[in-house]
Amino acid sequence: MSSYYSPITYIIPPEEDGWLLKTILHKRMEVSRKLLSRLKMTEQGIKVNGERVYISVKVRAGDTVEIRMETEVSEDILPQPIPFESLYEDEHLLVVNKAAGIIVHPTHGHYTDTLANGVVHYWAEKGERYRFRPVHRLDQETSGVLVIAKNPFAHQHISEQMIAGKVDKRYMAFVHGKPVVPEGDIDGPIDRDPEEPHRRIVTPDGYPSLTRYKVMETYSGGSRVELKLETGRTHQIRVHMTSIGCPLIGDGMYRHPLYSEAAPTPDQTAQLAGIAALDAAMPRQALHAVRLSLRHPVLPENLIFEAPLPPDMAALENELKQGKPELAAE
């Protein structure tokens, strides 16, 4: 016999008396067509007042509508005792502060030592059955807030919020140099580099990509920048900041163009020495998902999650402050 998660319920208000159950499920409970098809195939998937019914029935004021999803596990993910920092958890969501250097999900040739392995182990130790469903991505070397849905309903709702631009994702980065304009948009289509397919470039034929940025503080060798993603392309922040001449400090893939200068002038040589010193001080790209806000998929609440700068970026900030910082324009 199948086991189920706790039900998600909806009480029919007087103004919806006589509505079709199908309409309630779609319009009020916001169940997707795909999930509705799955619920209809399970014994306890859809009930009204505790009774299994067809979605073509009419509901009455005061009726209790319930949907229940069958429990799931990630059978293809090996549980491993990998520690991670939890920022929030309930029966629908797990929000973590991902450490730099850890891959989110197993990939071809990298099946262990990922965040997914650690989360699956954590749930198994608690005797809980969930499938690992991250609703967005962070690069291996990017740290910060990451949201994991614990059931299909939560995954669907947050994914739809992201598509609609209702999830506010903020990043903090330390970059070389200083953007010419202290606050603005980088609207540059992104696609694979045909010469190096693992890299991305800004190209007219690429996919629409938009990053909003604001310089928060400047130093003698770089800047601290807050960024907001309006699209979610691979390496988007790293590519966009490089495109305006301010690559992320420590980024070994999208390096400062002076590294490839064939015959640097004395001034460029001196500048490159400072760039190289900052890159050497940061073992990965200086990028952190510092804040994320969304609407809870079930509860009538807006949630805000924040993760402070990790030690390596805090140390880099201190090093940058060794010079005389200039406060950025408001």
mmCIF file with all atom_site columns, C-alpha atoms in Angstrom, residues 6 23-24 43 62 64-65 90 93 127-128 152 157 164 220 223 228 247 257 278-279 284 301 307 313 320:
data_model
loop_
_atom_site.group_PDB
_atom_site.id
_atom_site.type_symbol
_atom_site.label_atom_id
_atom_site.label_alt_id
_atom_site.label_comp_id
_atom_site.label_asym_id
_atom_site.label_entity_id
_atom_site.label_seq_id
_atom_site.pdbx_PDB_ins_code
_atom_site.Cartn_x
_atom_site.Cartn_y
_atom_site.Cartn_z
_atom_site.occupancy
_atom_site.B_iso_or_equiv
_atom_site.pdbx_formal_charge
_atom_site.auth_seq_id
_atom_site.auth_comp_id
_atom_site.auth_asym_id
_atom_site.auth_atom_id
_atom_site.pdbx_PDB_model_num
ATOM 1  C CA . SER A 1 6   ? 0.304   15.070 4.780   1.00 0.00 ? 6   SER A CA 1
ATOM 2  C CA . THR A 1 23  ? -11.835 24.628 -11.200 1.00 0.00 ? 23  THR A CA 1
ATOM 3  C CA . ILE A 1 24  ? -10.985 24.729 -7.497  1.00 0.00 ? 24  ILE A CA 1
ATOM 4  C CA . GLU A 1 43  ? -6.188  6.181  -4.221  1.00 0.00 ? 43  GLU A CA 1
ATOM 5  C CA . GLY A 1 62  ? -17.687 24.551 3.788   1.00 0.00 ? 62  GLY A CA 1
ATOM 6  C CA . THR A 1 64  ? -12.847 20.418 2.648   1.00 0.00 ? 64  THR A CA 1
ATOM 7  C CA . VAL A 1 65  ? -10.812 19.600 -0.443  1.00 0.00 ? 65  VAL A CA 1
ATOM 8  C CA . ASP A 1 90  ? 9.318   22.438 6.895   1.00 0.00 ? 90  ASP A CA 1
ATOM 9  C CA . LEU A 1 93  ? 10.902  23.092 1.667   1.00 0.00 ? 93  LEU A CA 1
ATOM 10 C CA . GLY A 1 127 ? 13.331  8.349  8.722   1.00 0.00 ? 127 GLY A CA 1
ATOM 11 C CA . GLU A 1 128 ? 11.802  10.735 6.158   1.00 0.00 ? 128 GLU A CA 1
ATOM 12 C CA . PRO A 1 152 ? 6.095   17.938 -6.643  1.00 0.00 ? 152 PRO A CA 1
ATOM 13 C CA . HIS A 1 157 ? 4.829   26.427 -7.362  1.00 0.00 ? 157 HIS A CA 1
ATOM 14 C CA . ALA A 1 164 ? 7.031   34.758 -13.606 1.00 0.00 ? 164 ALA A CA 1
ATOM 15 C CA . SER A 1 220 ? 41.793  50.557 -5.011  1.00 0.00 ? 220 SER A CA 1
ATOM 16 C CA . SER A 1 223 ? 34.474  46.673 -6.252  1.00 0.00 ? 223 SER A CA 1
ATOM 17 C CA . LYS A 1 228 ? 19.925  40.534 -9.221  1.00 0.00 ? 228 LYS A CA 1
ATOM 18 C CA . PRO A 1 247 ? 35.429  39.914 -14.167 1.00 0.00 ? 247 PRO A CA 1
ATOM 19 C CA . PRO A 1 257 ? 41.721  40.145 -20.437 1.00 0.00 ? 257 PRO A CA 1
ATOM 20 C CA . LEU A 1 278 ? 43.799  39.461 -5.822  1.00 0.00 ? 278 LEU A CA 1
ATOM 21 C CA . ASP A 1 279 ? 43.059  36.304 -7.811  1.00 0.00 ? 279 ASP A CA 1
ATOM 22 C CA . ARG A 1 284 ? 37.304  30.494 -6.432  1.00 0.00 ? 284 ARG A CA 1
ATOM 23 C CA . GLU A 1 301 ? 3.556   33.788 3.716   1.00 0.00 ? 301 GLU A CA 1
ATOM 24 C CA . ALA A 1 307 ? 23.280  33.850 4.110   1.00 0.00 ? 307 ALA A CA 1
ATOM 25 C CA . MET A 1 313 ? 34.895  36.246 0.757   1.00 0.00 ? 313 MET A CA 1
ATOM 26 C CA . LEU A 1 320 ? 40.494  44.910 -0.447  1.00 0.00 ? 320 LEU A CA 1
#
